[in-house]
GROMACS .gro file of C-alpha atoms in nm:
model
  147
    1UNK     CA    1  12.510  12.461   7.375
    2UNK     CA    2  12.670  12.295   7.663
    3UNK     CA    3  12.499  11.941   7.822
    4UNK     CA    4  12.457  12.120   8.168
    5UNK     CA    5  12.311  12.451   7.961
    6UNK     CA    6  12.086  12.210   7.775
    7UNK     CA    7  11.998  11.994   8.063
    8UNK     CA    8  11.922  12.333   8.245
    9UNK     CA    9  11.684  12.431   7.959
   10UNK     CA   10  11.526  12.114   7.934
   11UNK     CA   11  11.454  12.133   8.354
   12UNK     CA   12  11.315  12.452   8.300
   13UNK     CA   13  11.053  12.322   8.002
   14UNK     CA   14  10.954  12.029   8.230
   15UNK     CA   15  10.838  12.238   8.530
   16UNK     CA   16  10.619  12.416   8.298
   17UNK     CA   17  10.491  12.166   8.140
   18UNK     CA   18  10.436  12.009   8.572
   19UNK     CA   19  10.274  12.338   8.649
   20UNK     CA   20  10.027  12.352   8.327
   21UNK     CA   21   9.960  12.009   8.428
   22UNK     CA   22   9.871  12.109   8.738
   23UNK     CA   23   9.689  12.369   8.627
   24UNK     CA   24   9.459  12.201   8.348
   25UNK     CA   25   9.369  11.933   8.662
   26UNK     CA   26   9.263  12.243   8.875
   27UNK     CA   27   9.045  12.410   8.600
   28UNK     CA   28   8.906  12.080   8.534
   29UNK     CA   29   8.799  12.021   8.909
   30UNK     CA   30   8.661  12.359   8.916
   31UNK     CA   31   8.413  12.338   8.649
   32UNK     CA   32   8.296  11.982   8.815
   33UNK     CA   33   8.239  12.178   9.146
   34UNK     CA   34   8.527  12.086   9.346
   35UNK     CA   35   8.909  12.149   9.435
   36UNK     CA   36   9.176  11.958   9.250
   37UNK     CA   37   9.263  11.799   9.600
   38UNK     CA   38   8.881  11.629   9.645
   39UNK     CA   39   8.978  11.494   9.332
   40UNK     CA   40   9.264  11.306   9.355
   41UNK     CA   41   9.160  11.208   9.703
   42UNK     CA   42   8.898  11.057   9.530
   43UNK     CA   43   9.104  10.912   9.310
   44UNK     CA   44   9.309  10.726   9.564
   45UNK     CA   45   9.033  10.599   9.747
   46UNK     CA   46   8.882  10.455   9.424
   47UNK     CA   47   9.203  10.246   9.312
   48UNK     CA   48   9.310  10.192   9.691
   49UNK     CA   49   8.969  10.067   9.863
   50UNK     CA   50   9.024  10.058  10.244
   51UNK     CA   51   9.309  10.291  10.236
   52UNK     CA   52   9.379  10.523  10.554
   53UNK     CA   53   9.397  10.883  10.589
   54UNK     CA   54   9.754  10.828  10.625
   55UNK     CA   55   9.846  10.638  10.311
   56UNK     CA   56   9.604  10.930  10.124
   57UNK     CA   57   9.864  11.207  10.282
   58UNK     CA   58  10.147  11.033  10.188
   59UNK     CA   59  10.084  10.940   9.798
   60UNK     CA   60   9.913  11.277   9.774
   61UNK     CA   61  10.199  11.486   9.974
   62UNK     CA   62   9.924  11.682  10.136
   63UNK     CA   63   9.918  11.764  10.544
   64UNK     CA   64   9.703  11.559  10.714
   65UNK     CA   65   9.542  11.845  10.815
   66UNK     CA   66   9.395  11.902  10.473
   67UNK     CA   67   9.309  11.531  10.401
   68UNK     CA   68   9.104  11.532  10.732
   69UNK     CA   69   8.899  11.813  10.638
   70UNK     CA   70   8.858  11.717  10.308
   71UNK     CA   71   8.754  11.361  10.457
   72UNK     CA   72   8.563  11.515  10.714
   73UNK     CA   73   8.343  11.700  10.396
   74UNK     CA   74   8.317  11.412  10.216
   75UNK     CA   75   8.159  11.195  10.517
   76UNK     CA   76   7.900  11.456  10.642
   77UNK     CA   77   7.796  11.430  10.312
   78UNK     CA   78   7.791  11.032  10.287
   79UNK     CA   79   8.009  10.985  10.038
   80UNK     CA   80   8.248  10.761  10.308
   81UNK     CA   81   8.322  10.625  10.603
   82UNK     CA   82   8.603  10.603  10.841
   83UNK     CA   83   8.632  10.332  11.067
   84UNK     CA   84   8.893  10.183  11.291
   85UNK     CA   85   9.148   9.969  11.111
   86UNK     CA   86   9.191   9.614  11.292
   87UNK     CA   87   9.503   9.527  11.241
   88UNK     CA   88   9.621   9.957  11.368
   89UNK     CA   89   9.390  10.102  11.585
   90UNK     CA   90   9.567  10.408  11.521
   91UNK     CA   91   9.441  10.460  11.197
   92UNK     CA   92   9.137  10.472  11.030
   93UNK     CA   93   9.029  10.304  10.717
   94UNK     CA   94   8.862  10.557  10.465
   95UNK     CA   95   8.610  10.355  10.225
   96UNK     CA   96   8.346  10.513   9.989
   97UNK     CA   97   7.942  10.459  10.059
   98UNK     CA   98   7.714  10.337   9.769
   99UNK     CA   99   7.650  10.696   9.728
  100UNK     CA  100   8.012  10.809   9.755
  101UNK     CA  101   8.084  10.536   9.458
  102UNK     CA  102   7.847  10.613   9.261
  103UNK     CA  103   8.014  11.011   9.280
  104UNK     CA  104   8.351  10.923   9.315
  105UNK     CA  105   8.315  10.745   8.966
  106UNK     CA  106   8.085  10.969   8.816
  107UNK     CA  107   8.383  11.228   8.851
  108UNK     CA  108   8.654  11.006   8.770
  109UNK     CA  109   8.506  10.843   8.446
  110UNK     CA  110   8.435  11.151   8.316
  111UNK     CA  111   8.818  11.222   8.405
  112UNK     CA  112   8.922  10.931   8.246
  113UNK     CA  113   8.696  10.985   7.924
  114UNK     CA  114   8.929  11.322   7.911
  115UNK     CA  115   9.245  11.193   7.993
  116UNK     CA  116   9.219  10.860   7.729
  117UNK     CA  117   9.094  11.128   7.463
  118UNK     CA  118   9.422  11.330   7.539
  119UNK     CA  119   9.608  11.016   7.542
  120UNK     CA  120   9.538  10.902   7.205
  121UNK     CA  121   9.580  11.185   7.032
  122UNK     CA  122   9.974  11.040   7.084
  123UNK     CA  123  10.090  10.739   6.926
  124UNK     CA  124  10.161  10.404   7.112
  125UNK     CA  125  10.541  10.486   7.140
  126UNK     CA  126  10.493  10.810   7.273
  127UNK     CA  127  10.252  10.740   7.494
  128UNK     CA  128  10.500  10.453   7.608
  129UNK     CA  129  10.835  10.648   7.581
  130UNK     CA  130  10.633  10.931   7.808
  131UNK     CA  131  10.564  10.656   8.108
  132UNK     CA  132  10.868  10.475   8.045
  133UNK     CA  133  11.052  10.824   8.121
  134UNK     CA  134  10.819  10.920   8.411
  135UNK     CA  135  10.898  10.625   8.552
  136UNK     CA  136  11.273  10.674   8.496
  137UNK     CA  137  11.278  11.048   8.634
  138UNK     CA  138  11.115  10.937   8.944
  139UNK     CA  139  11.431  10.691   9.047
  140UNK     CA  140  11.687  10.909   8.876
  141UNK     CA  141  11.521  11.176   9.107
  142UNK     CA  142  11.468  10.942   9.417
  143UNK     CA  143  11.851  10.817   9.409
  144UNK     CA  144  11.974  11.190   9.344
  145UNK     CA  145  11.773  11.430   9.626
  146UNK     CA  146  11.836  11.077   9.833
  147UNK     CA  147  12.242  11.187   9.884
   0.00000   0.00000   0.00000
């Protein structure tokens, strides 16, 4: 086999693997009573305190629309709050409640608890090789669709 036929294959294997991914994370959010998006907007509001709906759209690449609904949701039920930023009054700063944290990690530890069992059921070098190569595909990928 040729290095472009291989390379090919090997592309091919990796967006299945992407999709499962995807697709374990969506079961997942299901059986915890909500969609795989409320998830990893919670996600990015845990490990980015006083982020805006903005930077949530852009390291999710979801439409703002959905990320204001989905925000929206989330503060009727008092899980956070949006207030003016002070430095942009454009933009908002989304922060969780006491109540939202206490959900938000509720969720996400039990997340975690999955996704560390998963984790070391590989050893220490794959576990490393696998980021290290994430990492790599990302600014192989970023310099390539950049042309």
């Amino acid at each position: 086999m040729n290095e472009e036929n291989e390379v090919t294959e090997l592309l091919s294997t990796y967006y299945e693997s992407w999709f499962k991914i995807n697709q374990i994370y969506r079961i997942w959010s299901k059986k915890h009573g909500i969609q795989d998006t409320v998830l990893f907007i919670l996600y990015v509001i845990e490990v980015s305190p006083c982020c805006s709906q903005n930077e949530i759209c852009d390291k999710l690449c979801l439409p703002k629309q959905t990320v204001s609904l989905i925000l929206s949701r989330l503060e009727k039920k008092g899980y956070i709050s949006r207030k003016l930023d002070s430095e942009d009054h454009r933009n908002k700063v989304v922060s969780f409640t006491e109540q939202g944290s206490k959900y938000a990690r509720g969720i996400l530890e039990q997340l975690k608890a999955s996704e560390i069992e998963a984790l070391s059921n590989m050893s220490k070098e794959q576990r490393r090789t696998m980021v290290e190569s994430f990492c790599l595909l990302s600014d192989l990928l970023a310099k390539s669709l950049s042309k």
